[in-house]
Structure formats: C-alpha cells, structure tokens
Tab-separated table of N, CA and C in Angstrom:
chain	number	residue	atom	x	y	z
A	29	UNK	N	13.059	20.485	-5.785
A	29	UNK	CA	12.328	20.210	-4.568
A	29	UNK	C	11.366	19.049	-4.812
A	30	UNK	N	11.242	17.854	-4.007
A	30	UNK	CA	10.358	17.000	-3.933
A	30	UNK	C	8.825	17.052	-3.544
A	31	UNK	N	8.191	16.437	-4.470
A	31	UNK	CA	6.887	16.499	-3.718
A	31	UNK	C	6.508	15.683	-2.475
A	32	UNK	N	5.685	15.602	-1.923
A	32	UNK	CA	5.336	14.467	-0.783
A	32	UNK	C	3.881	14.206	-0.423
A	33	UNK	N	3.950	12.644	-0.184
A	33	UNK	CA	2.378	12.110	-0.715
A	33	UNK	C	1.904	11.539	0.302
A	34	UNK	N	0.543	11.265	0.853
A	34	UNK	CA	0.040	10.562	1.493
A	34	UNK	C	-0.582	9.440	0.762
A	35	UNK	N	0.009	7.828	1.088
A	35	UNK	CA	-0.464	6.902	0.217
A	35	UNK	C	-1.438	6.246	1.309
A	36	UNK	N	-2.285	5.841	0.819
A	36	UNK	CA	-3.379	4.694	2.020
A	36	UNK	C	-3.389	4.067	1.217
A	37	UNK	N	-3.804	2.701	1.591
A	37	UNK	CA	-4.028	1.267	1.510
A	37	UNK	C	-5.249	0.868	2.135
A	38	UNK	N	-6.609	0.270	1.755
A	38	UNK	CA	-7.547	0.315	3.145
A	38	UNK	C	-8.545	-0.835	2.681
A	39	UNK	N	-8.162	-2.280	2.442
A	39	UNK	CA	-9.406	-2.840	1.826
A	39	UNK	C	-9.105	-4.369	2.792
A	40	UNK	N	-9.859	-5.287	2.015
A	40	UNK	CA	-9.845	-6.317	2.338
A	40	UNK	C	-9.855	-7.096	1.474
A	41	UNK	N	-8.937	-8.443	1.547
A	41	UNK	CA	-8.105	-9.309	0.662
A	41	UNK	C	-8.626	-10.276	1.081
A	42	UNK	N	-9.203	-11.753	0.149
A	42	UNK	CA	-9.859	-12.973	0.141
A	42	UNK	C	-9.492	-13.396	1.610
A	43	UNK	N	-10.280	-14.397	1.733
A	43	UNK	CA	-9.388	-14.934	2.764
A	43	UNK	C	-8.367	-16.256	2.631
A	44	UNK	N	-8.385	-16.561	1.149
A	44	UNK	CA	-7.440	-17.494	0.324
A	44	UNK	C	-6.597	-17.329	-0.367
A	45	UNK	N	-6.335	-15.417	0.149
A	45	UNK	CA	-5.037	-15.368	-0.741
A	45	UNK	C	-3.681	-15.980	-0.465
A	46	UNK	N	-2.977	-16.490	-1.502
A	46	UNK	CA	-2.133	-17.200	-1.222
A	46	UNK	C	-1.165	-16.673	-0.374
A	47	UNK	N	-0.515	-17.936	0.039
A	47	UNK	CA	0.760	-17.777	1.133
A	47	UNK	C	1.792	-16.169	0.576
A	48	UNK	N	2.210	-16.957	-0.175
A	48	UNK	CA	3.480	-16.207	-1.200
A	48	UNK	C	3.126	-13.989	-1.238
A	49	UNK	N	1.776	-14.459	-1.972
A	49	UNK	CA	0.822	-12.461	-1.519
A	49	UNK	C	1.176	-12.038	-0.003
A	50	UNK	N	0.802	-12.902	0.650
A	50	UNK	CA	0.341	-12.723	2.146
A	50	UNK	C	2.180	-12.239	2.763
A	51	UNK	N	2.964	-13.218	2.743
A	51	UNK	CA	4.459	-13.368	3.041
A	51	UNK	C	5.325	-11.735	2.494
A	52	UNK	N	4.187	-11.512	1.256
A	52	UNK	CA	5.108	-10.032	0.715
A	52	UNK	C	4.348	-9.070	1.050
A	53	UNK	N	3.317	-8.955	1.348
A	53	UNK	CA	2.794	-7.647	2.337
A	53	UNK	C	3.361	-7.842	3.345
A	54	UNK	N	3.407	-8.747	4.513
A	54	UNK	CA	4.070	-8.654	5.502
A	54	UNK	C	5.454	-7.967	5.379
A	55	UNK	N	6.135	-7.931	4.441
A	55	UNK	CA	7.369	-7.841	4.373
A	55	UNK	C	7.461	-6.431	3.696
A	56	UNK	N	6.598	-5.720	2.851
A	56	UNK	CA	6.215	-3.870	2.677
A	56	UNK	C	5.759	-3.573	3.796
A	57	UNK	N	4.945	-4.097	4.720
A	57	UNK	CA	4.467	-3.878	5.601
A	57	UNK	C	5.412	-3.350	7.002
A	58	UNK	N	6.720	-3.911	6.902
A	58	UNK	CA	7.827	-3.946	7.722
A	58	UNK	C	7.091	-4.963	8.888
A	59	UNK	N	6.329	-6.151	8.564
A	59	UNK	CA	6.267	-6.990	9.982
A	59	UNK	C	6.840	-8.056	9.792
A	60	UNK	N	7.937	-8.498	9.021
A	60	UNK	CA	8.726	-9.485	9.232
A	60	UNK	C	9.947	-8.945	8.630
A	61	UNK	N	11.127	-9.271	9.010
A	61	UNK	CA	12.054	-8.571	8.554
A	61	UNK	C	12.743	-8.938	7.641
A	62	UNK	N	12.852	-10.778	7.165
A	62	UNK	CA	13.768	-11.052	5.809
A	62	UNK	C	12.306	-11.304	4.496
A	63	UNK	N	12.886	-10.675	3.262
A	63	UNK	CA	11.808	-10.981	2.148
A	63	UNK	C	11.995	-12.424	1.685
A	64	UNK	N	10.165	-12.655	1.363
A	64	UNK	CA	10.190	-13.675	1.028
A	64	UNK	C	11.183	-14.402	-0.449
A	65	UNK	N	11.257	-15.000	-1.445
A	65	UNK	CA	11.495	-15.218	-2.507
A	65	UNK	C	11.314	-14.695	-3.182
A	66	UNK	N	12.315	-13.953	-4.042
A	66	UNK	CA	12.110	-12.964	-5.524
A	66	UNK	C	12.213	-11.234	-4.265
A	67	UNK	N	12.238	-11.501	-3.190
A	67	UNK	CA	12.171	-10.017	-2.567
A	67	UNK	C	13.679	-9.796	-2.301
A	68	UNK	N	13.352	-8.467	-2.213
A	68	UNK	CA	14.856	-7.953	-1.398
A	68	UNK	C	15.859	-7.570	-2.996
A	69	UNK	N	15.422	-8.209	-3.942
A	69	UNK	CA	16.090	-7.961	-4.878
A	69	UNK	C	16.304	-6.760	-5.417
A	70	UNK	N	16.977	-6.493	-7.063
A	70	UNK	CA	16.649	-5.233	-7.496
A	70	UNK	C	15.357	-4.978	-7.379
A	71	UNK	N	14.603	-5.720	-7.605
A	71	UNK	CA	12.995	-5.112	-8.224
A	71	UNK	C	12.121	-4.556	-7.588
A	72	UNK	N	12.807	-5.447	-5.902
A	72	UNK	CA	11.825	-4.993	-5.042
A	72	UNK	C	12.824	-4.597	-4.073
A	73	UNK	N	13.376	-4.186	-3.858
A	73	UNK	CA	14.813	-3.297	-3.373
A	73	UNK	C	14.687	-3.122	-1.727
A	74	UNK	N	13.100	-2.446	-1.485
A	74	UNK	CA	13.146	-2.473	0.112
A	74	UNK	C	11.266	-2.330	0.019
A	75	UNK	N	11.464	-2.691	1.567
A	75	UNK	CA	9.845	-2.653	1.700
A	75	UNK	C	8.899	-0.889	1.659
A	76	UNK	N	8.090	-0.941	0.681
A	76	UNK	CA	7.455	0.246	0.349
A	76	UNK	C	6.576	0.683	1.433
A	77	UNK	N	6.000	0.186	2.676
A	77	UNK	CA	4.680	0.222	3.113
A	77	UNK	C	4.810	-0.001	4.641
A	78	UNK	N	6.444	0.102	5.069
A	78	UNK	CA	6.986	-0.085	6.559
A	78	UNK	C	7.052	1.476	7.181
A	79	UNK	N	6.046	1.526	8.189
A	79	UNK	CA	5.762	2.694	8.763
A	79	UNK	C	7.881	3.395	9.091
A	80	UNK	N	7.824	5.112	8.918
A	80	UNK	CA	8.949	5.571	9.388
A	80	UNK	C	8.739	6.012	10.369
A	81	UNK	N	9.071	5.570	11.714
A	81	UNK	CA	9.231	6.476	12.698
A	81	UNK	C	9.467	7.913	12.233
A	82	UNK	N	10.107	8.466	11.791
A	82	UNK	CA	10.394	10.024	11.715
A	82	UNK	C	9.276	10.874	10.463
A	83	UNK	N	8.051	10.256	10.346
A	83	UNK	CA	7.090	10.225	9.179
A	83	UNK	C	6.763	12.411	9.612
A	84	UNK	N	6.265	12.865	8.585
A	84	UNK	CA	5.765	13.877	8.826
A	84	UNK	C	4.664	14.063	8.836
A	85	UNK	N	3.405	12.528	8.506
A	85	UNK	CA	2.322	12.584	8.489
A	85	UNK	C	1.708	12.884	9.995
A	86	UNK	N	0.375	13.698	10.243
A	86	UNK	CA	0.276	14.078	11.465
A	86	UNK	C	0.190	12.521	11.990
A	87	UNK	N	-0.142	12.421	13.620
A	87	UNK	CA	-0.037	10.769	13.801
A	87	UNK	C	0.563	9.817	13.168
A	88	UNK	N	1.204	9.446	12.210
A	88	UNK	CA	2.431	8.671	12.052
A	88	UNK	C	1.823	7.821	10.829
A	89	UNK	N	3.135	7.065	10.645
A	89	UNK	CA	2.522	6.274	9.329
A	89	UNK	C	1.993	4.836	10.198
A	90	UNK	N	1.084	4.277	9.321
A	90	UNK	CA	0.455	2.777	10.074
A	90	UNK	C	0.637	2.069	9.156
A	91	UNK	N	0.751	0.423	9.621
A	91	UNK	CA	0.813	-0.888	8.836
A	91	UNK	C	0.285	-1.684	9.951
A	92	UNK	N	-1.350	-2.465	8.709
A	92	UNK	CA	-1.267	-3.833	9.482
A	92	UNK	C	-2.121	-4.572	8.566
A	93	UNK	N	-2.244	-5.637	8.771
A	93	UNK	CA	-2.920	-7.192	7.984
A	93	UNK	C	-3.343	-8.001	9.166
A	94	UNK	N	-4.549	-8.281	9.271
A	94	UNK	CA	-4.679	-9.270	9.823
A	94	UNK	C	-6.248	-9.661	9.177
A	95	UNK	N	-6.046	-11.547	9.711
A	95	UNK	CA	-7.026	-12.305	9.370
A	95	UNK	C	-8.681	-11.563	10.233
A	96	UNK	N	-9.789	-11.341	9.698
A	96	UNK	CA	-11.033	-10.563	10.339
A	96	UNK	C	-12.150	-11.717	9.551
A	97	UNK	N	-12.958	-11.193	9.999
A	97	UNK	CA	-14.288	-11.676	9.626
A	97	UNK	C	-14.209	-11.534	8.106
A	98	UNK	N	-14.429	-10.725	7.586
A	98	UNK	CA	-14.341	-10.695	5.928
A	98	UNK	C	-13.092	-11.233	5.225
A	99	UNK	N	-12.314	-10.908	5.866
A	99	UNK	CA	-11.303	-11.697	5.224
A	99	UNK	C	-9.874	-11.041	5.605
A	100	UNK	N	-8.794	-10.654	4.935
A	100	UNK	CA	-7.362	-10.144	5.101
A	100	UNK	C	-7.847	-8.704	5.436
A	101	UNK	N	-7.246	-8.107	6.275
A	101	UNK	CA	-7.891	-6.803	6.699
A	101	UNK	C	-6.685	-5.827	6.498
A	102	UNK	N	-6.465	-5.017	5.376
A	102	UNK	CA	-4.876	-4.345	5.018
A	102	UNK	C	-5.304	-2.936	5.342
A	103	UNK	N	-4.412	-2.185	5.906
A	103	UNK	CA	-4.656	-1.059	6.123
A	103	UNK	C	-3.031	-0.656	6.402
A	104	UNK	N	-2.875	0.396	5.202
A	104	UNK	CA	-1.411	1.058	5.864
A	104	UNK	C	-1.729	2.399	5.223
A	105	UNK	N	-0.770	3.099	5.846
A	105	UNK	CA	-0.633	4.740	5.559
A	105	UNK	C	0.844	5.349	5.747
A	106	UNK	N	1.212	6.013	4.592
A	106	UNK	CA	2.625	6.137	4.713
A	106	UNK	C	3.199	7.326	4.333
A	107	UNK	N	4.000	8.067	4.343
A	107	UNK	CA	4.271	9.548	3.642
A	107	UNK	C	5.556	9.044	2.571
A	108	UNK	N	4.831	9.297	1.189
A	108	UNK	CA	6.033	8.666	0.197
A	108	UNK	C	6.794	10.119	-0.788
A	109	UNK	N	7.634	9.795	-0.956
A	109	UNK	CA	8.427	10.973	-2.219
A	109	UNK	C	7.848	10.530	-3.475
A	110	UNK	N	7.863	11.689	-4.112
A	110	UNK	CA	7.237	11.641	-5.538
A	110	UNK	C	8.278	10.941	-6.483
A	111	UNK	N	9.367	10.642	-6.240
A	111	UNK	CA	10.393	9.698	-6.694
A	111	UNK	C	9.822	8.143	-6.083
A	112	UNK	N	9.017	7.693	-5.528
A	112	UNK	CA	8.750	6.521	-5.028
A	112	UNK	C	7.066	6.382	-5.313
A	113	UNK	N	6.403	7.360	-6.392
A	113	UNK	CA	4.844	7.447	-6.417
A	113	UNK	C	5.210	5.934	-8.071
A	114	UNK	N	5.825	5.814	-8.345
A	114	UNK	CA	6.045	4.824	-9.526
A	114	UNK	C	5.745	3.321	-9.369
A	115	UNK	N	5.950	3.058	-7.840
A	115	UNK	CA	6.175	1.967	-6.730
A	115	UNK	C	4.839	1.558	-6.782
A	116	UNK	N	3.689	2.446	-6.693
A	116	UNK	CA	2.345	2.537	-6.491
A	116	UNK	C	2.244	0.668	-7.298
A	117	UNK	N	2.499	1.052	-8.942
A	117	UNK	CA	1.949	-0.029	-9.469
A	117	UNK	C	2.251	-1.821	-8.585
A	118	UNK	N	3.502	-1.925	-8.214
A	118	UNK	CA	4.057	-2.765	-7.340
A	118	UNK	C	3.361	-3.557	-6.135
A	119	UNK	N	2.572	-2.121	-5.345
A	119	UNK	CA	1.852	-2.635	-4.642
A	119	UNK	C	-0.122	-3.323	-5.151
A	120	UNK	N	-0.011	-2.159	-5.826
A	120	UNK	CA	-1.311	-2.443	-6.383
A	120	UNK	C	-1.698	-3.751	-7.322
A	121	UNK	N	-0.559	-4.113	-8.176
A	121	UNK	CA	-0.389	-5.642	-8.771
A	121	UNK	C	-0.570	-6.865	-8.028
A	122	UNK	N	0.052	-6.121	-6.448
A	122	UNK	CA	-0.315	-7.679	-5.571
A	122	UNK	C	-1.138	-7.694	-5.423
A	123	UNK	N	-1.551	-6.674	-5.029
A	123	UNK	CA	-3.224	-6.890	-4.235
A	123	UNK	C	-4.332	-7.042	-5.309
A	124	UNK	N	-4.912	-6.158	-6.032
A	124	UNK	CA	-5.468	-6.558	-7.365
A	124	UNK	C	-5.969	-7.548	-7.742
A	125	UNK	N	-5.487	-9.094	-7.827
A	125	UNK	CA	-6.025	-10.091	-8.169
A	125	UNK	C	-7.077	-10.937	-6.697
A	126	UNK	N	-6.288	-10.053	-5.635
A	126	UNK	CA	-7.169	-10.564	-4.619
A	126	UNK	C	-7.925	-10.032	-3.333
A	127	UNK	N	-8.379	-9.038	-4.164
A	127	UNK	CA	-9.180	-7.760	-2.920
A	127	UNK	C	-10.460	-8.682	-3.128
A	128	UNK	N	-11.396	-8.526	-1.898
A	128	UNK	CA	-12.389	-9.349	-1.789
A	128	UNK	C	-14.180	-8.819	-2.449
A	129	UNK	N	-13.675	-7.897	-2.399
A	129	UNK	CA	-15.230	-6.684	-3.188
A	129	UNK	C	-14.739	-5.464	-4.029
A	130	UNK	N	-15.379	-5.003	-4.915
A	130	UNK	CA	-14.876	-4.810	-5.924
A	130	UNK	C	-15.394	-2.915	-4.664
A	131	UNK	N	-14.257	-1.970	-5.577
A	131	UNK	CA	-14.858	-0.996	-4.865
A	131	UNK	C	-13.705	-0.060	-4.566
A	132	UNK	N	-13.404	1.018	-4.050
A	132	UNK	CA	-12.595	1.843	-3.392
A	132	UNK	C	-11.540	0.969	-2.207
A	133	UNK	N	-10.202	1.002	-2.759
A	133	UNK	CA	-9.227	0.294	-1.641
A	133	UNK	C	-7.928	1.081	-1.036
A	134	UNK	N	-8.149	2.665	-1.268
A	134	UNK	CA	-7.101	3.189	-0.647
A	134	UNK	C	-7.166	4.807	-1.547
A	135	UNK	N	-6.135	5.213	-1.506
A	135	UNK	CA	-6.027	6.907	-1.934
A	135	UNK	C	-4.626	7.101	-2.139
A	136	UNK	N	-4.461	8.387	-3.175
A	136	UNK	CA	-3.158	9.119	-2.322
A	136	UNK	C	-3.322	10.412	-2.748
A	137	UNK	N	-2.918	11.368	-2.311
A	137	UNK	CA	-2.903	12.837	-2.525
A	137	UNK	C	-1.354	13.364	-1.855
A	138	UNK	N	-1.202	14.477	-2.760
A	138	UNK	CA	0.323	15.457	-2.449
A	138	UNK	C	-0.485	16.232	-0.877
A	139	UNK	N	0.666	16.317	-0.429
A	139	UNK	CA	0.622	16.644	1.359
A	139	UNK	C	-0.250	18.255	0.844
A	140	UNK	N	-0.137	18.520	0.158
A	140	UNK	CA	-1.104	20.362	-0.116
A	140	UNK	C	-2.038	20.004	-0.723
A	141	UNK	N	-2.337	18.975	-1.402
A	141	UNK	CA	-4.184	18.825	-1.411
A	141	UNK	C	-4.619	18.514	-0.971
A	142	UNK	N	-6.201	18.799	-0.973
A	142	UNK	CA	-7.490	18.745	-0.020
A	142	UNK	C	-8.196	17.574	-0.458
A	143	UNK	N	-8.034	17.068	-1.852
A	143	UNK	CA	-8.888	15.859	-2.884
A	143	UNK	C	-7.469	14.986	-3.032
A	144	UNK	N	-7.952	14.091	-2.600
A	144	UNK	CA	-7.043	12.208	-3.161
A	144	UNK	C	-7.454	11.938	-4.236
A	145	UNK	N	-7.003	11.030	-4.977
A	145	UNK	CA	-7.053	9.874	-6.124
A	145	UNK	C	-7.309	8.944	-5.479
A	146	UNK	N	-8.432	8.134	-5.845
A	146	UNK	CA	-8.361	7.062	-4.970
A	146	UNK	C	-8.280	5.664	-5.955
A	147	UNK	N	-7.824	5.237	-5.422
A	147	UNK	CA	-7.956	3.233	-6.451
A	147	UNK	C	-9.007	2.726	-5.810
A	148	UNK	N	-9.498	2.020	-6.922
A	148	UNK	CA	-10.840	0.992	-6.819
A	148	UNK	C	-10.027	-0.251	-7.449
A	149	UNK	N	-11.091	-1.071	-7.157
A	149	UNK	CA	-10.360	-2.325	-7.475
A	149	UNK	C	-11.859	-3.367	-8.264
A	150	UNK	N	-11.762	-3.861	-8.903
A	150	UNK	CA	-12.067	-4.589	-9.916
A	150	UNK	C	-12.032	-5.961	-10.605
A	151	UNK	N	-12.938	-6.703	-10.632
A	151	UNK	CA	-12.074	-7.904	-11.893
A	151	UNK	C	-10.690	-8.473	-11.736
A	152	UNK	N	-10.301	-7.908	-10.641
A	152	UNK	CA	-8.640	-8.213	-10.035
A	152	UNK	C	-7.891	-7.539	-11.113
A	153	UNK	N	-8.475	-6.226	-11.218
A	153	UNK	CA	-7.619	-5.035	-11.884
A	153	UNK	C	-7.782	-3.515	-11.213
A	154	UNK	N	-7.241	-2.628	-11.316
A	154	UNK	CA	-7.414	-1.382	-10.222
A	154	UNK	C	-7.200	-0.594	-11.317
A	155	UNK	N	-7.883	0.891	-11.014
A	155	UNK	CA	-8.078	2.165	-11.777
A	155	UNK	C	-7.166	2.891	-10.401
A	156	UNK	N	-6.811	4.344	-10.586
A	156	UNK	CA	-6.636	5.310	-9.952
A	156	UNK	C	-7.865	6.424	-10.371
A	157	UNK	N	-9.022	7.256	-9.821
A	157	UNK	CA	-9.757	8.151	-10.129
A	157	UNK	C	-9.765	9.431	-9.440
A	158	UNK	N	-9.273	10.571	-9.895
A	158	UNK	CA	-9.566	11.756	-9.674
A	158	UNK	C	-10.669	12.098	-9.610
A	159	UNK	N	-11.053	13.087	-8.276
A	159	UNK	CA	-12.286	13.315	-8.162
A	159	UNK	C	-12.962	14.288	-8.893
C-alpha cells in the first residue's frame, strides 16, 4: 500500500532568476505544455508540480508563479505518492539557488499527519526540518 503526501511549495524567487529556472517551473507547474531544454527527458520524465484534476487533497491541488512586488511569487500544492517523495530533491535544486529570503519555503506531510517537515532555504541551499 502507498503512502500519500501533501507537498507545498510557498516562497518567493529573485526577481532575476534566470529565464531557463523560470521556463522549468512553468513547465512542473503544468502552465506551458512543451519542456524547456534538457526537459521531458529521462531525468525529468514529466512535470512534478501540475495540479490533478482528480487530486484527493480537500480543495484541489494549486500551481502558480507570477512576477509580485517581491519578486517570483511560487506557490503550488499537490498530493504526491511516496514513490515520487525522491522528486522532492529535483524541485528543491531549482529553486534553492534563487529563493529571495532565506527562511521557510514550503512543507510536506503524509495525508495522516497533523505536523509537516518543512524546507527552509538558505545560502541557496535547503534543509528539510521536522518539528
């Protein structure tokens, strides 16, 4: 039997992050539909972070990016299999070098806990911390 996770995403990204970052969230994100360069491949096989219509999270899964006052404004939420919690590093590598304040940028917890793990972000490096 599989486990099942609630992943968030919730920070804000320079406002100079490069094209190429920007082009591959859009594309986990499910808001453009062909991957940029180096995507689509084995490595990155399909987009991690494209809301499912048929999600079991209550209210649904969300994706969005947009340009704000502080800067790249990322916010997604998604219900992932514990066969796809490995992926985590994937996303977190992009973002990492260019979250804009150092600090708490998202969570995830199994659908039966009450406490998340959350990632902070750093030095353009990220921890995961249990509470």
């Amino acid at each position: 039997m599989s486990l099942h996770y609630e992943v968030v995403f919730t920070c804000f990204l320079r406002e100079d992050t490069p094209a190429p970052v920007l082009d591959a969230l859009r594309w986990h994100l499910g808001l453009t539909e062909e991957p940029p360069p180096g995507y689509g491949e084995e490595e990155y096989a399909y987009p991690l972070l494209r809301p499912d219509p048929h999600t079991r999270l209550p209210g649904g899964d969300f994706a969005s990016l947009r340009l704000q006052d502080k800067g790249w404004g990322l916010y997604s939420r998604n219900y992932w299999l514990d066969d796809d919690m490995g992926e985590l590093v994937t996303v977190l590598d992009l973002l990492a070098p260019h979250v804009a304040s150092p600090g708490p940028g998202g969570f995830f917890r199994e659908e039966d806990e009450t406490r998340p793990t959350v990632f902070t972000f750093r030095d353009g490096a990220y921890d995961a911390l249990k509470p």
